[in-house]
């Protein structure tokens, strides 16, 4: 089973599923300032964790891939942590808006054209929770192929243990997909995801 590429492109470029006029998409349920603050804290914390991890182990990343890279290539988290950044995304519009310092291209992660054992690190943030229908394994296998033997895989995902996420799932069941989720999108079970990562040969730290 393959990922619905057209759905992902539509979601990243204009999100046809979001219902901005719905009462659940207004204050107090939705507050842009609150959302932006929470988002910034998560990303700042992630950057600090990565910086400390690399510094403590004296790891130097020469070449890193961001997959998918999005419009900002996650530079608020990753900026300065590698000497060279490469980015891949299925949306041409996203790639055109991506920072110029990234070696970027339009493409499917599973058919990326990169050589085996060519990256010191791969960062894949907020991507796997879109892959429940197609499965995580094909993408993990591809990341393992393009990573060097001691390469690092950085993943950031919403977990299904967050109580507010339970309320959102309940709301979606009652009111429909008002917040603009991709049809295949939902939080991930940390326990199951960790088991799959280990099964595919990754060590979790």
mmCIF file of C-alpha atoms in Angstrom, residues 11 17 35 46 86 94 117 171 184:
data_model
loop_
_atom_site.group_PDB
_atom_site.id
_atom_site.type_symbol
_atom_site.label_atom_id
_atom_site.label_comp_id
_atom_site.label_asym_id
_atom_site.label_seq_id
_atom_site.Cartn_x
_atom_site.Cartn_y
_atom_site.Cartn_z
ATOM 1 C CA UNK A 11 -2.400 19.334 2.938
ATOM 2 C CA UNK A 17 -9.900 19.737 4.986
ATOM 3 C CA UNK A 35 -0.591 27.419 19.822
ATOM 4 C CA UNK A 46 14.035 19.530 20.947
ATOM 5 C CA UNK A 86 19.960 18.318 2.237
ATOM 6 C CA UNK A 94 7.370 23.883 -0.397
ATOM 7 C CA UNK A 117 25.564 5.126 3.349
ATOM 8 C CA UNK A 171 -14.238 15.743 18.885
ATOM 9 C CA UNK A 184 -4.483 8.999 7.398
#
